[in-house]
């Protein structure tokens, strides 16, 4: 096990140098985590408004009868309901504000931010089904509790290792999801029923989501009116994007290009099948599209050029 | 960066353990926990299968003027919390009915308390695309509840 871990941490390199040894990566990583804590505050801001995908605070206060607690929100039943809900919101707000100011100074503050965000996610997920659009953000907050103390000798490399660890989780998550979809495809082909290879596969997903959400999606009518091989091509393309994600973890120079591909993937899903992972997309943008590793300047075309040059020289 | 030796630090160990823990907690409910995910660790099998024909339960409500409306299907009056809650409850009802072929609903239960008029438990079967595109599906009244 130890050998596997050591191999994992010794492998990531860019231009014959360990990615954990570069100053510009640290500077960028530091800025990205500052932005992350701002996005947590922004999410908290959204939770008080009425125009986001988050349930409004007033709906939650009026929904005590529908409360089906998750493991993280069971304690709310011991308080008077409106006070308990307001407490979760205020705690989230205070910790998010503290996070923006003090994240780099105190592990306790980062732990409180993670707790505030987790409590909020637990609350909004306690009405029948769990919400998935904030899971990656919550886990990133938990992961950042591990950021090292500034006084330690290995502060900068350790700092970057936490970011790389989060990248590993994000990209592996996609790959595992892709594996399940491949297994699902194989099972449905074997049974001889509609599958991801059918001309109506994605249309079935889209209409099912619509049935549950009551919403209509941008490309839904096209999926229904123009069935054809373009639909399974898109769907299988999406599955391969998910499946291949893990391979790009160690392809440091391709992080940004792959980040853009994943964002386009989520955009295509939102337009056709419906699930809105916009908060998740922010995490992809921060830590994959704007990956602190690789070239010291952000230029996607330059990344493509470097890639083609490298291939030519090989 | 001062030629720092970063191998085997506590942070590296902790991050490695977090990655392992993440996947253990994400996989646990699928294989050992009855499918109920442990938030904030989501299951990975969402959308892994293309849906086939559906078989749902819903409540058909007839008001005093004879206007028919479903509790869940095409009910634009529900907010996001109510949609999730009713979906869960109706799925539970379907599962109980499918296993016992009988169901007793308490008229004072949370799902029925605020509904006025005649209420019927109905089974809806159909194809998602036809339901969305043409609004067609088959219904079977299971029982009158109130």
Coordinates of C-alpha atoms in Angstrom, one line a residue:
Chain A
X1 CA 0.0 0.0 0.0
X2 CA 2.8 2.4 1.0
X3 CA 4.6 1.7 -2.3
X4 CA 1.4 2.5 -4.2
X5 CA 1.1 5.8 -2.4
X6 CA 4.7 6.7 -3.0
X7 CA 4.4 5.9 -6.7
X8 CA 1.2 8.0 -6.8
X9 CA 2.9 11.0 -5.3
X10 CA 6.2 10.6 -7.2
X11 CA 4.7 10.3 -10.6
X12 CA 3.2 13.7 -11.3
X13 CA 5.7 15.8 -13.3
X14 CA 5.7 18.5 -15.9
X15 CA 8.8 19.3 -18.0
X16 CA 11.0 16.8 -16.1
X17 CA 10.2 18.5 -12.8
X18 CA 7.9 17.4 -10.0
X19 CA 4.7 19.5 -10.1
X20 CA 5.0 20.0 -6.4
X21 CA 8.3 21.8 -6.8
X22 CA 7.2 24.8 -8.8
X23 CA 6.7 28.2 -7.3
X24 CA 4.2 29.4 -10.0
X25 CA 2.0 26.4 -9.3
X26 CA 1.9 27.3 -5.6
X27 CA 1.0 31.0 -6.4
X28 CA -1.8 29.9 -8.7
X29 CA -3.0 27.2 -6.3
X30 CA -3.1 29.8 -3.5
X31 CA -5.2 32.1 -5.6
X32 CA -7.5 29.3 -6.7
X33 CA -8.2 28.3 -3.1
X34 CA -8.9 32.0 -2.3
X35 CA -11.5 31.9 -5.1
X36 CA -12.9 28.6 -3.8
X37 CA -13.7 30.2 -0.5
X38 CA -15.3 33.1 -2.3
X39 CA -17.5 30.7 -4.2
X40 CA -18.6 29.1 -0.9
X41 CA -19.6 32.6 0.2
X42 CA -21.3 33.1 -3.2
X43 CA -23.2 29.9 -2.7
X44 CA -24.2 31.1 0.7
X45 CA -25.3 34.4 -0.9
X46 CA -27.5 32.4 -3.3
X47 CA -29.1 30.4 -0.5
X48 CA -30.7 33.7 0.7
X49 CA -32.0 34.6 -2.7
X50 CA -35.0 33.2 -4.7
X51 CA -33.5 32.8 -8.2
X52 CA -31.2 29.8 -7.9
X53 CA -31.5 26.1 -8.1
X54 CA -31.3 26.0 -4.3
X55 CA -34.6 25.8 -2.4
X56 CA -35.5 29.1 -0.9
X57 CA -35.0 29.5 2.9
X58 CA -38.7 30.4 3.3
X59 CA -39.8 27.1 1.5
X60 CA -37.6 25.2 3.9
X61 CA -39.0 27.0 7.0
X62 CA -42.5 26.1 5.7
X63 CA -41.6 22.5 5.1
X64 CA -41.1 21.0 8.5
X65 CA -43.8 18.4 7.7
X66 CA -41.6 17.1 4.9
X67 CA -38.4 16.8 6.8
X68 CA -36.7 13.4 6.4
X69 CA -33.4 13.9 8.1
X70 CA -30.1 12.8 6.7
X71 CA -27.4 11.6 9.1
X72 CA -25.9 15.1 9.2
X73 CA -29.2 16.9 10.0
X74 CA -30.9 14.7 12.5
X75 CA -30.0 17.0 15.3
X76 CA -32.3 19.7 13.9
X77 CA -35.3 17.9 15.4
X78 CA -34.2 18.8 18.9
X79 CA -34.7 22.5 18.2
X80 CA -37.7 24.5 17.3
X81 CA -37.9 24.2 13.5
X82 CA -37.7 27.8 12.3
X83 CA -34.9 28.5 14.7
X84 CA -33.0 25.4 13.7
X85 CA -33.2 26.3 10.0
X86 CA -32.2 29.9 10.6
X87 CA -29.3 28.7 12.7
X88 CA -28.0 26.5 9.8
X89 CA -28.2 29.5 7.5
X90 CA -26.5 31.9 9.9
X91 CA -23.8 29.4 10.7
X92 CA -23.2 28.9 7.0
X93 CA -23.0 32.7 6.4
X94 CA -20.7 33.4 9.3
X95 CA -18.3 30.5 8.5
X96 CA -18.3 31.4 4.8
X97 CA -17.4 35.0 5.6
X98 CA -14.7 33.8 8.0
X99 CA -13.4 31.5 5.3
X100 CA -12.9 34.3 2.8
X101 CA -10.8 36.3 5.3
X102 CA -9.0 33.7 7.3
X103 CA -8.8 30.4 5.3
X104 CA -5.1 30.6 5.0
X105 CA -4.5 31.3 8.6
X106 CA -6.4 28.7 10.5
X107 CA -7.3 25.1 10.0
X108 CA -10.1 25.5 12.5
X109 CA -11.7 28.2 10.2
X110 CA -11.4 25.8 7.2
X111 CA -13.0 23.0 9.3
X112 CA -15.8 25.4 10.3
X113 CA -16.4 26.3 6.6
X114 CA -16.6 22.6 5.7
X115 CA -19.0 22.0 8.6
X116 CA -21.2 25.0 7.6
X117 CA -21.4 23.9 4.0
X118 CA -22.0 20.3 5.0
X119 CA -24.8 21.3 7.4
X120 CA -26.4 23.3 4.6
X121 CA -26.2 20.4 2.1
X122 CA -27.5 18.1 4.7
X123 CA -30.5 20.4 5.4
X124 CA -31.5 20.8 1.7
X125 CA -31.0 17.1 1.1
X126 CA -33.4 16.1 3.9
X127 CA -36.7 16.3 2.1
X128 CA -36.9 12.9 0.3
X129 CA -33.9 12.7 -1.9
X130 CA -30.3 14.0 -1.7
X131 CA -29.1 16.8 -3.9
X132 CA -25.9 16.0 -5.8
X133 CA -24.9 19.4 -7.2
X134 CA -23.0 20.4 -4.1
X135 CA -21.3 17.2 -3.2
X136 CA -18.0 18.0 -4.9
X137 CA -17.9 21.5 -3.4
X138 CA -18.5 20.0 0.1
X139 CA -15.9 17.5 -0.3
X140 CA -13.4 20.1 -1.6
X141 CA -14.1 22.1 1.6
X142 CA -13.4 18.9 3.7
X143 CA -10.2 18.3 1.7
X144 CA -8.9 21.8 2.3
X145 CA -9.0 21.2 6.0
X146 CA -5.9 19.3 5.3
X147 CA -4.0 22.2 3.9
X148 CA -0.7 22.5 5.8
X149 CA 0.3 24.9 8.5
X150 CA 2.4 27.8 7.1
X151 CA 5.2 27.2 9.5
X152 CA 5.9 23.7 8.3
X153 CA 9.1 23.1 6.2
X154 CA 7.1 21.4 3.4
X155 CA 4.4 24.0 3.3
X156 CA 4.3 24.7 -0.5
X157 CA 4.6 21.1 -1.8
X158 CA 2.1 19.9 0.8
X159 CA -0.2 22.7 -0.2
X160 CA -0.1 21.5 -3.9
X161 CA -0.5 17.9 -2.9
X162 CA -3.9 18.7 -1.3
X163 CA -5.0 20.3 -4.6
X164 CA -3.6 17.3 -6.6
X165 CA -5.5 15.0 -4.2
X166 CA -8.7 16.8 -5.0
X167 CA -8.0 16.6 -8.7
X168 CA -7.5 12.9 -8.3
X169 CA -10.9 12.6 -6.6
X170 CA -12.7 14.8 -9.2
X171 CA -11.3 12.9 -12.2
X172 CA -11.6 9.4 -10.7
X173 CA -15.3 10.2 -9.9
X174 CA -15.9 10.8 -13.6
X175 CA -14.2 7.6 -14.6
X176 CA -16.1 5.4 -12.1
X177 CA -19.3 7.0 -13.3
X178 CA -18.2 6.1 -16.9
X179 CA -17.5 2.5 -15.9
X180 CA -21.0 2.1 -14.4
X181 CA -22.5 3.5 -17.6
X182 CA -20.4 1.0 -19.7
X183 CA -21.7 -1.8 -17.4
X184 CA -25.2 -0.5 -17.8
X185 CA -24.8 -0.4 -21.6
X186 CA -23.5 -4.0 -21.7
X187 CA -26.4 -5.2 -19.4
X188 CA -29.0 -3.5 -21.6
X189 CA -27.5 -4.8 -24.8
X190 CA -27.5 -8.3 -23.4
X191 CA -31.2 -7.9 -22.4
X192 CA -32.0 -6.5 -25.8
X193 CA -33.8 -3.4 -24.5
X194 CA -33.2 0.3 -25.2
X195 CA -29.6 1.3 -24.3
X196 CA -27.1 4.1 -24.8
X197 CA -26.7 2.8 -28.4
X198 CA -30.4 3.2 -29.2
X199 CA -31.5 6.1 -31.2
X200 CA -33.9 7.1 -28.4
X201 CA -31.5 6.4 -25.4
X202 CA -30.8 10.0 -24.5
X203 CA -34.4 11.0 -25.3
X204 CA -35.6 8.5 -22.7
X205 CA -33.2 10.0 -20.1
X206 CA -34.3 13.5 -21.1
X207 CA -38.0 12.8 -20.9
X208 CA -37.6 10.9 -17.6
X209 CA -35.8 13.9 -16.0
X210 CA -38.5 16.1 -17.4
X211 CA -41.2 13.9 -15.9
X212 CA -39.7 14.3 -12.5
X213 CA -38.7 18.0 -12.6
X214 CA -41.5 19.3 -14.7
X215 CA -39.1 21.3 -16.8
X216 CA -38.4 21.3 -20.5
X217 CA -34.8 21.3 -21.7
X218 CA -33.3 23.3 -24.6
X219 CA -32.6 20.4 -27.0
X220 CA -35.4 18.1 -25.8
X221 CA -37.7 18.7 -28.8
X222 CA -34.8 18.0 -31.2
X223 CA -34.2 14.8 -29.4
X224 CA -37.8 13.8 -29.9
X225 CA -38.3 15.1 -33.4
X226 CA -35.0 14.1 -35.0
X227 CA -34.1 10.6 -33.7
X228 CA -31.1 9.1 -35.3
X229 CA -27.5 8.0 -34.9
X230 CA -26.4 11.4 -33.8
X231 CA -28.1 10.7 -30.4
X232 CA -26.2 7.5 -29.4
X233 CA -23.0 9.1 -30.9
X234 CA -23.4 12.0 -28.4
X235 CA -24.3 9.7 -25.6
X236 CA -21.5 7.3 -26.1
X237 CA -19.1 10.2 -26.6
X238 CA -20.2 11.5 -23.2
X239 CA -19.6 8.1 -21.6
X240 CA -16.1 8.0 -23.1
X241 CA -15.3 11.5 -21.8
X242 CA -16.2 10.3 -18.3
X243 CA -14.4 7.1 -18.7
X244 CA -11.1 8.6 -19.9
X245 CA -10.9 11.3 -17.2
X246 CA -8.6 9.4 -14.9
X247 CA -6.0 9.1 -17.6
X248 CA -5.7 12.9 -17.6
X249 CA -4.8 13.1 -14.0
X250 CA -1.1 12.5 -14.7
X251 CA -1.2 14.2 -18.1
X252 CA -0.4 17.5 -16.4
X253 CA -0.1 19.6 -19.6
X254 CA -3.6 18.5 -20.6
X255 CA -5.5 19.4 -17.4
X256 CA -6.9 22.6 -18.8
X257 CA -8.0 21.2 -22.1
X258 CA -9.7 18.3 -20.3
X259 CA -11.3 20.7 -17.9
X260 CA -12.8 22.6 -20.8
X261 CA -14.1 19.3 -22.3
X262 CA -15.7 18.3 -19.0
X263 CA -17.4 21.7 -18.8
X264 CA -18.8 21.3 -22.3
X265 CA -19.9 17.8 -21.3
X266 CA -21.9 19.3 -18.4
X267 CA -23.3 22.0 -20.6
X268 CA -24.5 19.5 -23.2
X269 CA -26.2 17.5 -20.4
X270 CA -27.9 20.6 -19.0
X271 CA -29.2 21.4 -22.5
X272 CA -30.4 17.9 -23.3
X273 CA -31.0 15.7 -20.3
X274 CA -31.4 18.4 -17.7
X275 CA -29.4 17.9 -14.5
X276 CA -27.9 21.2 -13.5
X277 CA -24.4 20.8 -12.2
X278 CA -23.4 24.4 -12.5
X279 CA -21.8 24.5 -9.0
X280 CA -20.0 21.3 -9.8
X281 CA -18.8 23.0 -13.0
X282 CA -17.3 25.8 -10.9
X283 CA -15.1 23.1 -9.2
X284 CA -14.0 21.8 -12.6
X285 CA -13.2 25.3 -13.7
X286 CA -11.2 26.1 -10.6
X287 CA -9.2 22.9 -10.3
X288 CA -9.0 21.4 -13.7
X289 CA -9.6 24.1 -16.3
X290 CA -7.5 26.6 -14.4
X291 CA -5.3 23.8 -13.0
X292 CA -2.3 25.4 -11.1
X293 CA 0.0 22.7 -12.6
X294 CA 1.6 22.7 -16.0
X295 CA 2.6 25.7 -18.1
X296 CA 3.1 28.9 -16.1
X297 CA 0.7 30.9 -18.3
X298 CA -2.9 30.2 -19.0
X299 CA -3.2 29.7 -22.7
X300 CA -5.2 26.8 -24.0
X301 CA -4.0 27.1 -27.5
X302 CA -0.4 27.1 -26.2
X303 CA -1.2 23.9 -24.4
X304 CA -2.4 22.4 -27.6
X305 CA 0.7 23.6 -29.4
X306 CA 3.0 22.1 -26.7
X307 CA 1.2 18.9 -27.0
X308 CA 1.5 18.7 -30.8
X309 CA 5.2 19.7 -30.5
X310 CA 5.8 17.0 -28.0
X311 CA 4.2 14.4 -30.2
X312 CA 6.3 15.6 -33.2
X313 CA 9.5 15.4 -31.2
X314 CA 8.6 11.9 -30.0
Chain B
X1 CA 11.6 25.9 -3.7
X2 CA 14.6 25.3 -1.5
X3 CA 15.0 21.7 -2.6
X4 CA 12.5 20.6 -0.1
X5 CA 12.2 16.9 0.6
X6 CA 8.4 16.4 0.6
X7 CA 8.2 12.6 0.5
X8 CA 6.2 11.0 3.2
X9 CA 4.9 14.1 5.0
X10 CA 1.9 13.9 7.3
X11 CA -0.2 15.9 4.8
X12 CA 0.7 13.4 2.0
X13 CA -0.4 10.6 4.2
X14 CA -3.6 12.4 5.2
X15 CA -4.5 13.2 1.6
X16 CA -3.9 9.6 0.6
X17 CA -6.2 8.4 3.4
X18 CA -8.9 11.0 2.4
X19 CA -8.9 9.7 -1.1
X20 CA -9.3 6.1 0.1
X21 CA -11.9 7.1 2.6
X22 CA -13.8 9.0 -0.1
X23 CA -14.2 6.0 -2.3
X24 CA -14.9 3.6 0.6
X25 CA -17.8 5.8 1.7
X26 CA -19.0 6.3 -1.9
X27 CA -19.1 2.6 -2.7
X28 CA -20.3 1.4 0.7
X29 CA -24.0 2.2 0.3
X30 CA -24.2 0.6 -3.1
X31 CA -22.9 -2.8 -2.0
X32 CA -23.6 -2.8 1.8
X33 CA -25.9 0.1 2.8
X34 CA -29.1 -0.7 0.8
X35 CA -28.4 2.0 -1.7
X36 CA -29.0 5.0 0.6
X37 CA -26.1 7.2 -0.1
X38 CA -24.1 8.8 2.7
X39 CA -24.0 12.5 1.9
X40 CA -21.8 14.2 0.7
X41 CA -20.6 11.1 -1.1
X42 CA -22.8 10.5 -4.2
X43 CA -23.4 7.2 -5.8
X44 CA -21.9 6.7 -9.2
X45 CA -24.6 4.7 -10.9
X46 CA -26.9 7.7 -11.7
X47 CA -28.1 7.6 -15.4
X48 CA -26.1 4.3 -15.9
X49 CA -29.1 2.7 -17.5
X50 CA -31.4 4.0 -20.2
X51 CA -34.9 4.1 -18.6
X52 CA -37.5 1.7 -19.9
X53 CA -41.3 2.0 -19.5
X54 CA -42.4 3.4 -16.2
X55 CA -44.7 2.1 -13.6
X56 CA -45.5 4.9 -11.1
X57 CA -48.0 5.7 -8.4
X58 CA -49.7 9.0 -8.1
X59 CA -52.7 10.5 -6.4
X60 CA -55.6 11.7 -8.6
X61 CA -57.5 14.5 -7.0
X62 CA -61.0 15.5 -8.1
X63 CA -62.1 18.8 -6.7
X64 CA -65.7 19.8 -6.0
X65 CA -66.1 21.1 -9.6
X66 CA -65.0 17.8 -11.0
X67 CA -61.6 19.1 -12.2
X68 CA -59.0 16.3 -12.1
X69 CA -55.4 16.9 -11.2
X70 CA -52.5 14.7 -10.2
X71 CA -50.6 15.3 -7.0
X72 CA -47.2 15.0 -8.7
X73 CA -47.6 14.7 -12.5
X74 CA -47.6 18.1 -14.2
X75 CA -48.4 19.8 -10.9
X76 CA -46.8 23.2 -11.3
X77 CA -48.0 24.3 -7.8
X78 CA -45.4 22.2 -6.0
X79 CA -42.1 23.8 -5.0
X80 CA -38.8 21.9 -5.3
X81 CA -39.0 20.5 -1.7
X82 CA -42.6 19.3 -2.1
X83 CA -41.7 17.7 -5.5
X84 CA -38.9 15.7 -3.9
X85 CA -40.9 14.8 -0.8
X86 CA -44.0 13.6 -2.8
X87 CA -41.8 11.7 -5.3
X88 CA -40.2 9.9 -2.4
X89 CA -43.5 9.1 -0.7
X90 CA -45.1 8.0 -3.9
X91 CA -42.2 5.7 -4.7
X92 CA -42.5 4.2 -1.2
X93 CA -46.2 3.6 -1.7
X94 CA -45.5 1.9 -5.1
X95 CA -42.8 -0.3 -3.5
X96 CA -45.2 -1.3 -0.6
X97 CA -48.0 -1.9 -3.0
X98 CA -45.9 -4.0 -5.4
X99 CA -44.7 -6.2 -2.6
X100 CA -48.0 -6.6 -0.7
X101 CA -50.6 -6.0 -3.4
X102 CA -52.5 -3.9 -0.9
X103 CA -52.0 -0.5 0.8
X104 CA -53.7 1.4 3.6
X105 CA -53.1 5.1 3.5
X106 CA -53.9 7.1 6.6
X107 CA -56.1 10.1 5.5
X108 CA -54.3 12.2 8.2
X109 CA -50.9 11.4 6.9
X110 CA -48.6 14.2 5.7
X111 CA -49.2 13.3 2.1
X112 CA -53.0 13.6 2.3
X113 CA -53.8 16.1 5.1
X114 CA -53.9 19.2 2.9
X115 CA -55.6 17.7 -0.1
X116 CA -59.3 18.5 -0.5
X117 CA -61.8 16.7 -2.7
X118 CA -61.9 13.1 -3.8
X119 CA -58.5 11.3 -3.8
X120 CA -57.7 8.1 -5.7
X121 CA -54.5 6.2 -5.7
X122 CA -53.7 5.5 -9.3
X123 CA -51.1 3.4 -11.1
X124 CA -49.6 5.1 -14.1
X125 CA -47.8 3.1 -16.7
X126 CA -46.3 4.3 -20.0
X127 CA -43.4 5.4 -22.0
X128 CA -41.5 8.5 -20.9
X129 CA -41.2 9.9 -24.4
X130 CA -44.9 9.5 -25.2
X131 CA -45.9 10.9 -21.9
X132 CA -43.8 14.0 -22.5
X133 CA -44.6 14.4 -26.1
X134 CA -48.2 13.4 -26.3
X135 CA -49.2 13.4 -22.7
X136 CA -50.5 9.8 -23.0
X137 CA -50.2 7.0 -20.5
X138 CA -52.3 4.3 -19.0
X139 CA -53.9 4.7 -15.6
X140 CA -55.5 2.2 -13.3
X141 CA -57.4 3.3 -10.1
X142 CA -56.1 1.2 -7.3
X143 CA -58.4 2.5 -4.5
X144 CA -60.3 5.5 -3.4
X145 CA -58.6 7.0 -0.4
X146 CA -61.0 9.8 0.5

